[in-house]
Amino acid sequence: GVKEDQCQEAGIIEELQCRNFYYNPLQRYPLWDDVIYSTVVEEPNIRLLLNTSVRDVVMNGKEIGAVKCWNSNNYTEYTIKGKLFLDCTGDGILRLSGAEYRRGTESKSTYNESYVTNEESTNHTMGNSILLQLRKTSEHHPFHAPEWAYHFTDDDFNYETPKSTLPNQKLNYKIIWRAHDNNFWWVECSGIKFDTIFDANEIQYELKKIGYGIWEYMKNHPDGRCRDYELVWTGSIPGKRESIRYVAPHTLTQQDVLSGGHFEDVVAYGGWTLDNHDSNGFHNKGLASVEYYIPQGYGIPFDCLYSVNVPNLMFAGRDISASHMAFSAVRVMATCALMGQAVGTAADMIIDKGITPAELRKNHIKELQDKLEDDDCMLPYRWRKISPLTASAKTLAENEPMRNGIDREWNGEDNGVYAGVGEKHLAYTWEKPITTSGARFIFDSDFKVRGKRMRKLEETTDRVPMPKEMVKKFHVQVRVPAANKKQQKEYAANPEAGEWKTVATVDENFRRLVNVSFDTVETDGVRIVVDKIWGADKAHIFAFDVK
């Protein structure tokens, strides 16, 4: 199977998760909302319109000219004009433009996918789920579900219902009633009975009926299985799995996922299994999910992320171009986040160059890939190019992993270096002075810890610590260039020699990727000095680039 730490997503999603450690160490769902909100409002070039939905699309020939939106809080209609539009709604609302799209499950023969069982295409989709969060308690009080909820007994679950088909994972509902590690993904509505877009209100009601009924059954059961837990919170907005998928120049298929997705225009990747939930959802008495391992992470191409017939429409997330079976793997949120960063970065280039997504794909895809990698997005089957200044520098042999372009542990290789507080050996030097105004660092945010996801249980005092080997405070220093040949020889023999000046200091760092800018200087040496570490004796650093 896939090694989780190798497939761990970096980029913006990793920054969000580390922000959550820093600002929300008790992992409260309401605070998680504002961690995301803060990340957006701190960006000066974003105008955020919350509670605003698209009502119509204004076309300019074959292109989208504007979208008409309605804000339900301030009762205001907005007409938003633009040169390029990105639909990351998951539901593909900009299909109002006439963009080609599909929904439902293809037949087995459509893409010759071996895991597809139906002979005819259908409109069936995976259903929605709703979150429940629990808390450990020292007192038992029976839970009373509302009258309108379902009320379950043992007879309702007197059948074998495997959780999935993964090896050693054949857990039926009678086994997964435990509270301590349950995320209730199986509290799922039917994607046959309900349309996951147009029946949104009915779905919300259905899931609350299931959710409250399930907790009443678990909490009050005579065997005491959940007597030490209580319900703290239940979501109000159902989490969607599937609705609309646009048509792009390429449609990702089961074969692409299983073969690793070796695309020349790769801009994102996935690491989740092919995880196809039964369309009948919770009320199905067969398999809840049929899941297939994938041998490795797989690439997702840019050709899945822009419309085949609307020239200025891009998309990312659940509405990308994929077959239903491939979609069962790409639909998870961290993978969606990588696609979002890819199209966001591409959009900046498209506007800057005055081109279309198709023209970027044809003429500038390598530039896009380089930008994504520089922003800490790993792309499969290739590694980041280090900066020319970094490549031309001299450094100690022990520092070489910082400039190999592999910004994570990979196949048993560490690819990082260690530094204690105050140590000065993480330096690059040059025989002749160079001009620089910045540096890029990748610190270790501990990909092996899967606790970055929101907790299934709300703990009252157990705070999630920051990644212990991450740098908390550091400063960047540059060396005053050698004044004569004697000093040059001295500097060559001892990289720490000479007069070093601090040009930048970063404190309270919680980021894995840190870009530092400073006034342009001429220097023949640049180094990082660690001042504080979040918990370990030594910091672990994957990359140090001079720009």
Coordinates of C-alpha atoms in Angstrom, one line a residue:
G1 CA 0.0 0.0 0.0
V2 CA 0.9 3.7 -0.1
K3 CA 3.2 5.0 2.6
E4 CA 1.2 7.7 4.3
D5 CA 4.1 10.0 5.1
Q6 CA 5.3 9.9 1.5
C7 CA 1.9 10.9 0.3
Q8 CA 1.3 13.5 2.9
E9 CA 0.1 16.7 1.3
A10 CA 2.2 19.9 1.7
G11 CA 1.7 23.4 0.3
I12 CA -1.2 25.5 1.6
I13 CA -3.1 22.6 3.2
E14 CA -0.1 21.7 5.4
E15 CA 0.2 25.4 6.4
L16 CA -3.5 25.3 7.4
Q17 CA -3.0 22.2 9.5
C18 CA 0.1 23.6 11.2
R19 CA -1.8 26.9 11.8
N20 CA -4.5 24.8 13.5
F21 CA -1.9 23.3 15.8
Y22 CA -0.8 26.8 16.7
Y23 CA -4.1 28.6 17.1
N24 CA -6.4 25.7 18.0
P25 CA -4.4 23.2 20.0
L26 CA -7.5 21.8 21.6
Q27 CA -8.9 21.0 18.1
R28 CA -12.3 22.7 18.5
Y29 CA -14.4 22.7 15.4
P30 CA -15.7 26.3 15.8
L31 CA -12.1 27.6 16.0
W32 CA -11.0 25.5 13.0
D33 CA -13.5 27.6 11.0
D34 CA -11.7 30.8 12.0
V35 CA -8.2 29.4 11.4
I36 CA -9.3 29.0 7.8
Y37 CA -11.0 32.4 7.8
S38 CA -7.9 34.1 9.2
T39 CA -5.7 32.5 6.5
V40 CA -7.9 34.1 3.8
V41 CA -8.4 37.5 5.3
E42 CA -4.7 37.9 5.9
E43 CA -4.1 37.9 2.1
P44 CA -4.3 41.5 0.8
N45 CA -5.4 40.5 -2.7
I46 CA -8.4 38.5 -1.8
R47 CA -11.9 40.0 -1.4
L48 CA -13.9 37.5 0.5
L49 CA -17.7 37.4 0.0
L50 CA -19.1 34.9 2.6
N51 CA -22.7 33.7 2.3
T52 CA -22.6 34.5 -1.4
S53 CA -23.8 32.1 -4.0
V54 CA -23.8 32.2 -7.8
R55 CA -27.3 32.7 -9.3
D56 CA -26.5 33.2 -13.0
V57 CA -23.7 33.4 -15.5
V58 CA -23.3 36.2 -18.1
M59 CA -21.6 35.0 -21.3
N60 CA -19.3 37.0 -23.6
G61 CA -19.4 34.8 -26.7
K62 CA -18.0 31.4 -25.7
E63 CA -16.4 32.8 -22.6
I64 CA -17.8 33.6 -19.2
G65 CA -18.0 37.4 -18.9
A66 CA -19.4 37.7 -15.3
V67 CA -21.3 35.9 -12.6
K68 CA -24.3 37.2 -10.8
C69 CA -24.3 36.4 -7.1
W70 CA -26.6 36.8 -4.1
N71 CA -25.5 37.5 -0.6
S72 CA -28.1 36.1 1.9
N73 CA -26.7 38.1 4.8
N74 CA -26.8 41.6 3.4
Y75 CA -29.5 41.0 0.7
T76 CA -27.1 42.3 -2.0
E77 CA -26.7 41.2 -5.5
Y78 CA -23.2 41.3 -6.9
T79 CA -22.2 41.1 -10.6
I80 CA -18.5 40.0 -10.6
K81 CA -16.7 40.5 -13.9
G82 CA -13.5 38.7 -14.7
K83 CA -11.1 37.4 -17.4
L84 CA -10.8 33.9 -15.8
F85 CA -13.2 31.9 -13.6
L86 CA -12.4 29.0 -11.2
D87 CA -15.2 26.7 -10.1
C88 CA -14.1 25.0 -6.9
T89 CA -17.7 24.6 -5.5
G90 CA -17.6 20.8 -6.1
D91 CA -21.1 21.1 -7.5
G92 CA -20.1 22.8 -10.8
I93 CA -22.4 25.8 -10.6
L94 CA -20.6 27.4 -13.5
R95 CA -22.1 24.7 -15.8
L96 CA -24.7 27.4 -16.3
S97 CA -22.2 28.7 -18.9
G98 CA -22.9 25.7 -21.0
A99 CA -19.7 23.9 -20.0
E100 CA -19.8 20.2 -20.6
Y101 CA -20.3 18.1 -17.5
R102 CA -21.3 14.6 -16.4
R103 CA -22.8 13.1 -13.3
G104 CA -23.4 9.6 -11.9
T105 CA -21.7 6.3 -12.6
E106 CA -20.4 5.2 -16.0
S107 CA -21.0 1.7 -17.3
K108 CA -18.2 -0.8 -17.1
S109 CA -17.5 -0.4 -20.8
T110 CA -17.3 3.4 -20.9
Y111 CA -13.6 3.5 -19.8
N112 CA -13.0 -0.3 -19.6
E113 CA -12.6 0.0 -15.8
S114 CA -12.3 -3.4 -14.2
Y115 CA -13.6 -2.3 -10.8
V116 CA -16.9 -1.0 -12.3
T117 CA -19.7 -3.6 -11.9
N118 CA -22.7 -2.0 -13.5
E119 CA -23.3 -2.7 -17.2
E120 CA -25.4 0.5 -17.8
S121 CA -24.6 4.1 -16.9
T122 CA -26.7 5.5 -14.0
N123 CA -27.3 8.8 -12.2
H124 CA -26.4 7.2 -8.9
T125 CA -23.8 9.0 -6.8
M126 CA -22.2 8.5 -3.4
G127 CA -24.1 10.1 -0.6
N128 CA -23.4 12.8 1.9
S129 CA -22.3 12.4 5.5
I130 CA -22.6 14.4 8.6
L131 CA -20.0 14.9 11.4
L132 CA -20.5 14.0 15.1
Q133 CA -18.0 14.9 17.8
L134 CA -17.9 13.2 21.1
R135 CA -16.3 13.9 24.5
K136 CA -15.2 11.6 27.3
T137 CA -17.2 12.0 30.4
S138 CA -17.2 10.6 34.0
E139 CA -21.0 10.5 34.3
H140 CA -23.5 8.6 32.4
H141 CA -26.7 10.3 31.3
P142 CA -29.0 8.7 28.8
F143 CA -29.3 10.5 25.5
H144 CA -32.8 11.2 24.2
A145 CA -33.0 11.7 20.4
P146 CA -35.7 14.0 19.0
E147 CA -39.0 12.3 18.2
W148 CA -38.5 12.8 14.5
A149 CA -35.1 11.0 14.5
Y150 CA -34.8 7.3 13.7
H151 CA -34.9 5.0 16.8
F152 CA -32.8 1.9 16.4
T153 CA -32.6 -1.5 18.1
D154 CA -30.3 -4.4 17.8
D155 CA -32.7 -5.9 15.2
D156 CA -31.9 -3.1 12.8
F157 CA -28.3 -4.3 12.6
N158 CA -28.7 -8.0 12.8
Y159 CA -26.8 -8.6 9.6
E160 CA -23.2 -8.7 8.5
T161 CA -22.3 -5.4 7.0
P162 CA -18.6 -5.1 6.2
K163 CA -17.1 -1.6 6.5
S164 CA -15.0 -2.1 3.4
T165 CA -13.2 -4.7 1.3
L166 CA -9.7 -3.8 2.3
P167 CA -7.7 -6.6 3.9
N168 CA -8.2 -7.0 7.6
Q169 CA -10.9 -4.2 7.5
K170 CA -14.0 -6.3 7.3
L171 CA -15.7 -4.6 10.2
N172 CA -19.5 -4.7 10.5
Y173 CA -21.7 -2.2 12.1
K174 CA -21.9 -4.3 15.2
I175 CA -18.2 -3.8 15.7
I176 CA -17.7 -0.1 14.8
W177 CA -20.1 1.1 17.5
R178 CA -17.0 2.1 19.6
A179 CA -16.7 5.8 20.4
H180 CA -13.0 6.5 20.8
D181 CA -11.9 6.5 17.1
N182 CA -15.2 6.8 15.2
N183 CA -15.6 9.5 12.6
F184 CA -19.1 8.3 11.6
W185 CA -18.3 8.4 7.8
W186 CA -21.0 5.7 7.5
V187 CA -23.7 8.0 8.6
E188 CA -24.4 8.5 4.9
C189 CA -27.6 9.3 2.9
S190 CA -28.6 7.6 -0.3
G191 CA -27.2 8.9 -3.5
I192 CA -30.1 7.1 -5.3
K193 CA -33.0 8.3 -3.3
F194 CA -31.6 11.9 -3.0
D195 CA -30.1 14.3 -5.5
T196 CA -27.0 15.5 -3.7
I197 CA -27.5 19.1 -5.0
F198 CA -31.2 19.7 -5.3
D199 CA -32.3 17.7 -2.2
A200 CA -29.9 19.4 0.1
N201 CA -32.5 20.3 2.7
E202 CA -34.0 16.8 2.7
I203 CA -30.5 15.3 3.0
Q204 CA -29.7 17.5 6.0
Y205 CA -32.9 16.3 7.7
E206 CA -32.2 12.6 6.8
L207 CA -28.7 12.7 8.2
K208 CA -29.7 14.3 11.4
K209 CA -32.4 11.6 11.8
I210 CA -29.7 9.0 11.3
G211 CA -27.1 10.7 13.4
Y212 CA -29.2 11.4 16.4
G213 CA -30.7 7.9 16.2
I214 CA -27.3 6.2 16.0
W215 CA -26.0 8.1 19.0
E216 CA -29.1 7.3 21.0
Y217 CA -28.6 3.6 20.2
M218 CA -24.8 3.7 21.0
K219 CA -25.1 5.8 24.2
N220 CA -28.0 4.0 25.8
H221 CA -27.1 0.4 24.8
P222 CA -27.3 -2.1 27.7
D223 CA -23.8 -3.3 27.1
G224 CA -22.4 0.1 28.1
R225 CA -20.4 0.5 25.0
C226 CA -20.5 4.3 25.0
R227 CA -21.6 5.2 28.5
D228 CA -18.4 7.1 29.1
Y229 CA -18.9 9.5 26.2
E230 CA -21.3 12.2 25.4
L231 CA -22.3 14.0 22.2
V232 CA -20.8 17.5 22.0
W233 CA -21.5 18.7 18.5
T234 CA -23.1 17.6 15.2
G235 CA -22.6 19.3 11.9
S236 CA -25.3 21.3 10.3
I237 CA -24.0 21.2 6.7
P238 CA -23.7 17.7 5.2
G239 CA -20.4 16.8 3.7
K240 CA -20.8 16.0 0.0
R241 CA -18.9 13.2 -1.7
E242 CA -20.2 13.5 -5.3
S243 CA -22.4 15.6 -7.6
I244 CA -21.1 17.2 -10.8
R245 CA -17.9 16.5 -12.7
Y246 CA -16.8 18.8 -15.6
V247 CA -15.4 17.5 -18.9
A248 CA -11.8 18.6 -19.6
P249 CA -9.3 17.5 -22.3
H250 CA -8.4 14.5 -20.1
T251 CA -10.7 12.4 -18.0
L252 CA -8.9 10.7 -15.1
T253 CA -9.7 7.0 -15.0
Q254 CA -9.1 3.9 -12.8
Q255 CA -6.2 3.0 -14.9
D256 CA -4.5 6.4 -14.4
V257 CA -4.8 6.0 -10.6
L258 CA -3.5 2.4 -10.5
S259 CA -0.6 3.1 -12.9
G260 CA 0.6 6.1 -10.9
G261 CA -0.6 8.9 -13.3
H262 CA 2.7 9.5 -15.1
F263 CA 1.6 12.7 -16.9
E264 CA 4.0 15.2 -18.4
D265 CA 1.6 18.0 -17.2
V266 CA 1.2 16.7 -13.6
V267 CA 0.3 19.5 -11.2
A268 CA -1.1 17.6 -8.2
Y269 CA -1.3 14.1 -6.8
G270 CA -3.5 11.8 -4.7
G271 CA -2.8 9.1 -2.2
W272 CA -6.2 7.9 -1.2
T273 CA -7.5 4.5 -2.1
L274 CA -10.2 3.9 -4.8
D275 CA -13.0 4.2 -2.2
N276 CA -16.4 3.7 -3.8
H277 CA -19.2 4.0 -1.4
D278 CA -22.5 2.2 -2.0
S279 CA -25.1 4.6 -3.4
N280 CA -27.7 3.4 -1.0
G281 CA -25.7 4.8 1.9
F282 CA -26.4 3.9 5.5
H283 CA -29.6 1.9 4.8
N284 CA -27.7 -0.5 2.5
K285 CA -27.4 -4.0 4.0
G286 CA -24.5 -4.9 1.8
L287 CA -21.0 -3.4 1.6
A288 CA -20.8 0.2 2.9
S289 CA -17.8 0.8 0.7
V290 CA -15.8 -1.2 -1.8
E291 CA -12.2 -0.1 -1.4
Y292 CA -9.2 -0.9 -3.5
Y293 CA -5.5 -0.3 -2.6
I294 CA -3.4 1.7 -5.0
P295 CA 0.3 0.8 -5.3
Q296 CA 1.6 4.3 -5.0
G297 CA 0.6 8.0 -5.1
Y298 CA -0.7 9.0 -8.5
G299 CA -0.3 12.2 -10.5
I300 CA -3.2 14.4 -11.5
P301 CA -2.7 16.3 -14.8
F302 CA -3.4 19.9 -15.6
D303 CA -5.5 18.6 -18.5
C304 CA -8.2 17.5 -15.9
L305 CA -8.6 21.0 -14.6
Y306 CA -9.9 23.3 -17.4
S307 CA -13.0 23.1 -19.5
V308 CA -13.1 21.5 -22.9
N309 CA -15.5 24.0 -24.4
V310 CA -15.5 27.2 -22.2
P311 CA -12.0 28.7 -22.8
N312 CA -11.8 30.7 -19.5
L313 CA -13.2 28.2 -17.1
M314 CA -11.0 26.2 -14.7
F315 CA -12.0 24.0 -11.8
A316 CA -10.5 22.1 -8.9
G317 CA -11.8 19.7 -6.2
R318 CA -14.8 17.4 -6.6
D319 CA -15.8 18.8 -10.0
I320 CA -12.7 17.9 -11.9
S321 CA -12.8 15.7 -15.0
A322 CA -12.7 12.1 -13.8
S323 CA -14.7 8.9 -14.1
H324 CA -16.8 7.9 -11.2
M325 CA -14.3 5.2 -10.2
A326 CA -11.3 7.5 -10.4
F327 CA -13.3 10.2 -8.6
S328 CA -13.7 7.8 -5.6
A329 CA -10.0 8.4 -5.0
V330 CA -9.5 12.1 -5.9
R331 CA -12.6 13.4 -3.9
V332 CA -10.9 13.6 -0.5
M333 CA -10.2 17.1 0.8
A334 CA -6.4 17.2 1.0
T335 CA -6.2 16.0 -2.6
C336 CA -8.8 18.7 -3.6
A337 CA -6.6 21.3 -1.8
L338 CA -3.6 20.3 -3.9
M339 CA -5.6 20.8 -7.1
G340 CA -6.9 24.1 -5.8
Q341 CA -3.4 25.4 -5.3
A342 CA -2.5 24.2 -8.8
V343 CA -5.3 26.1 -10.5
G344 CA -4.8 29.1 -8.3
T345 CA -1.1 29.3 -9.2
A346 CA -2.0 28.7 -12.9
A347 CA -4.6 31.5 -12.7
D348 CA -2.0 34.0 -11.6
M349 CA 0.2 33.0 -14.6
I350 CA -2.7 33.1 -17.0
I351 CA -3.7 36.6 -16.0
D352 CA -0.1 37.8 -16.0
K353 CA 0.6 36.5 -19.5
G354 CA -2.8 37.3 -21.0
I355 CA -3.4 33.7 -22.1
T356 CA -5.9 30.9 -21.7
P357 CA -5.6 27.7 -19.7
A358 CA -5.1 25.8 -22.9
E359 CA -2.3 28.0 -23.9
L360 CA -0.6 27.7 -20.5
R361 CA -0.9 23.9 -20.9
K362 CA 0.8 24.1 -24.4
N363 CA 3.5 26.6 -23.7
H364 CA 4.1 27.2 -20.0
I365 CA 3.4 23.9 -18.1
K366 CA 7.0 23.5 -17.0
E367 CA 7.0 27.0 -15.5
L368 CA 3.8 26.2 -13.6
Q369 CA 5.3 23.0 -12.3
D370 CA 8.4 24.8 -11.1
K371 CA 6.3 27.4 -9.3
L372 CA 4.2 24.7 -7.5
E373 CA 7.3 22.9 -6.4
D374 CA 8.8 26.1 -5.1
D375 CA 5.6 26.6 -3.1
D376 CA 6.1 23.1 -1.5
C377 CA 3.8 21.1 -3.7
M378 CA 5.5 17.7 -4.4
L379 CA 4.8 16.5 -7.9
P380 CA 5.3 12.7 -8.5
Y381 CA 8.2 11.3 -10.5
R382 CA 10.2 14.5 -10.4
W383 CA 11.9 16.7 -7.8
R384 CA 12.2 20.4 -7.2
K385 CA 15.0 22.3 -9.0
I386 CA 17.1 24.2 -6.5
S387 CA 18.0 27.9 -7.1
P388 CA 21.1 28.7 -9.2
L389 CA 22.7 30.5 -6.2
T390 CA 22.1 27.4 -4.0
A391 CA 23.6 25.1 -6.7
S392 CA 26.8 27.3 -7.1
A393 CA 27.5 27.5 -3.4
K394 CA 30.0 25.5 -1.3
T395 CA 28.8 23.8 1.9
L396 CA 29.8 21.1 4.3
A397 CA 29.1 17.6 3.1
E398 CA 26.7 17.1 6.0
N399 CA 24.5 20.0 4.6
E400 CA 24.1 18.5 1.1
P401 CA 20.6 17.0 1.8
M402 CA 19.3 20.6 2.1
R403 CA 19.9 21.2 -1.6
N404 CA 18.9 17.8 -3.2
G405 CA 15.4 19.1 -4.0
I406 CA 13.7 16.3 -2.0
D407 CA 11.9 18.2 0.7
R408 CA 10.7 15.2 2.7
E409 CA 11.8 11.7 3.9
W410 CA 11.6 9.4 0.9
N411 CA 12.1 5.7 0.6
G412 CA 14.1 5.5 3.8
E413 CA 16.3 8.5 3.0
D414 CA 16.1 11.3 5.5
N415 CA 16.9 14.2 3.1
G416 CA 17.2 16.6 6.0
V417 CA 19.9 18.0 8.3
Y418 CA 19.9 18.6 12.1
A419 CA 20.9 21.8 13.9
G420 CA 20.8 22.7 17.6
V421 CA 20.2 26.1 19.0
G422 CA 23.0 28.5 18.2
E423 CA 24.9 26.2 15.8
K424 CA 26.3 28.0 12.8
H425 CA 27.2 25.2 10.4
L426 CA 24.1 25.6 8.1
A427 CA 25.9 27.9 5.7
Y428 CA 26.5 28.4 2.0
T429 CA 29.6 30.3 0.8
W430 CA 30.9 31.5 -2.6
E431 CA 34.4 32.3 -3.9
K432 CA 33.1 35.6 -5.3
P433 CA 30.4 37.8 -3.8
I434 CA 26.9 37.2 -5.0
T435 CA 23.7 39.4 -4.8
T436 CA 20.8 38.0 -2.8
S437 CA 17.6 39.3 -1.3
G438 CA 15.9 36.2 0.2
A439 CA 16.0 32.6 1.3
R440 CA 13.6 29.7 1.3
F441 CA 13.3 27.1 4.0
I442 CA 11.4 23.8 4.5
F443 CA 11.2 22.8 8.1
D444 CA 10.1 19.4 9.4
S445 CA 6.4 19.5 10.3
D446 CA 6.3 15.7 11.0
F447 CA 4.5 14.0 8.1
K448 CA 4.4 10.8 10.2
V449 CA 2.0 12.3 12.6
R450 CA -1.5 11.8 11.3
G451 CA -3.0 13.8 14.2
K452 CA -3.2 17.0 12.0
R453 CA -6.7 16.0 11.1
M454 CA -9.4 17.3 13.4
R455 CA -10.0 15.1 16.3
K456 CA -12.9 12.6 16.4
L457 CA -13.1 13.2 20.1
E458 CA -13.2 16.6 21.8
E459 CA -10.6 16.5 24.6
T460 CA -10.9 19.1 27.3
T461 CA -7.2 19.6 28.3
D462 CA -5.1 17.5 26.0
R463 CA -3.5 20.0 23.7
V464 CA -2.0 19.0 20.4
P465 CA 1.7 19.9 20.4
M466 CA 3.5 21.7 17.6
P467 CA 5.8 19.4 15.5
K468 CA 8.7 18.9 17.9
E469 CA 11.5 19.2 15.3
M470 CA 10.1 22.3 13.6
V471 CA 12.1 25.6 14.0
K472 CA 10.2 28.1 16.2
K473 CA 12.6 31.0 15.9
F474 CA 15.6 31.6 13.6
H475 CA 17.7 34.3 12.1
V476 CA 19.4 34.6 8.7
Q477 CA 22.9 36.1 8.5
V478 CA 25.1 37.2 5.6
R479 CA 28.8 37.5 5.6
V480 CA 30.7 40.7 4.8
P481 CA 32.7 39.7 1.7
A482 CA 36.5 39.1 2.1
A483 CA 38.5 42.3 1.6
N484 CA 41.7 40.6 0.2
K485 CA 43.1 37.3 -0.8
K486 CA 44.3 36.5 2.7
Q487 CA 40.8 36.7 4.0
Q488 CA 39.5 34.6 1.0
K489 CA 41.9 31.8 2.0
E490 CA 40.8 32.1 5.6
Y491 CA 37.2 32.0 4.6
A492 CA 37.8 29.0 2.3
A493 CA 39.4 27.1 5.2
N494 CA 36.7 28.0 7.7
P495 CA 33.1 28.7 6.5
E496 CA 32.3 30.3 9.9
A497 CA 35.1 32.9 9.7
G498 CA 34.5 36.5 9.0
E499 CA 32.0 39.1 10.1
W500 CA 28.3 38.0 9.8
K501 CA 25.3 40.3 9.9
T502 CA 21.7 39.4 10.7
V503 CA 19.4 40.5 7.9
A504 CA 16.2 38.7 9.0
T505 CA 14.6 37.2 12.1
V506 CA 11.5 35.1 12.3
D507 CA 9.8 34.3 15.6
E508 CA 6.8 32.1 16.5
N509 CA 7.1 30.2 13.3
F510 CA 4.5 27.5 12.7
R511 CA 5.0 27.0 8.9
R512 CA 6.8 24.2 7.1
L513 CA 7.6 26.5 4.1
V514 CA 9.1 29.8 5.1
N515 CA 10.2 32.4 2.5
V516 CA 12.3 35.2 4.0
S517 CA 12.9 38.5 2.2
F518 CA 15.5 41.2 3.1
D519 CA 17.2 44.2 1.5
T520 CA 19.4 43.2 -1.4
V521 CA 23.0 42.6 -0.3
E522 CA 26.3 41.6 -1.7
T523 CA 27.8 38.8 0.2
D524 CA 29.9 35.7 0.0
G525 CA 28.0 33.7 2.6
V526 CA 24.5 33.1 3.9
R527 CA 23.5 31.0 6.8
I528 CA 20.6 30.1 9.1
V529 CA 21.0 30.1 12.9
V530 CA 18.3 28.3 14.9
D531 CA 17.2 30.2 18.1
K532 CA 14.3 28.1 19.3
I533 CA 12.8 24.7 18.5
W534 CA 9.3 23.6 19.3
G535 CA 10.2 20.6 21.4
A536 CA 13.2 18.6 20.3
D537 CA 16.9 19.2 21.1
K538 CA 17.7 19.7 17.5
A539 CA 15.7 21.1 14.6
H540 CA 15.2 19.1 11.4
I541 CA 15.5 21.1 8.2
F542 CA 14.8 19.7 4.7
A543 CA 15.7 22.6 2.5
F544 CA 17.6 25.9 2.5
D545 CA 17.7 27.9 -0.8
V546 CA 19.3 31.3 -1.4
K547 CA 17.4 33.4 -3.9

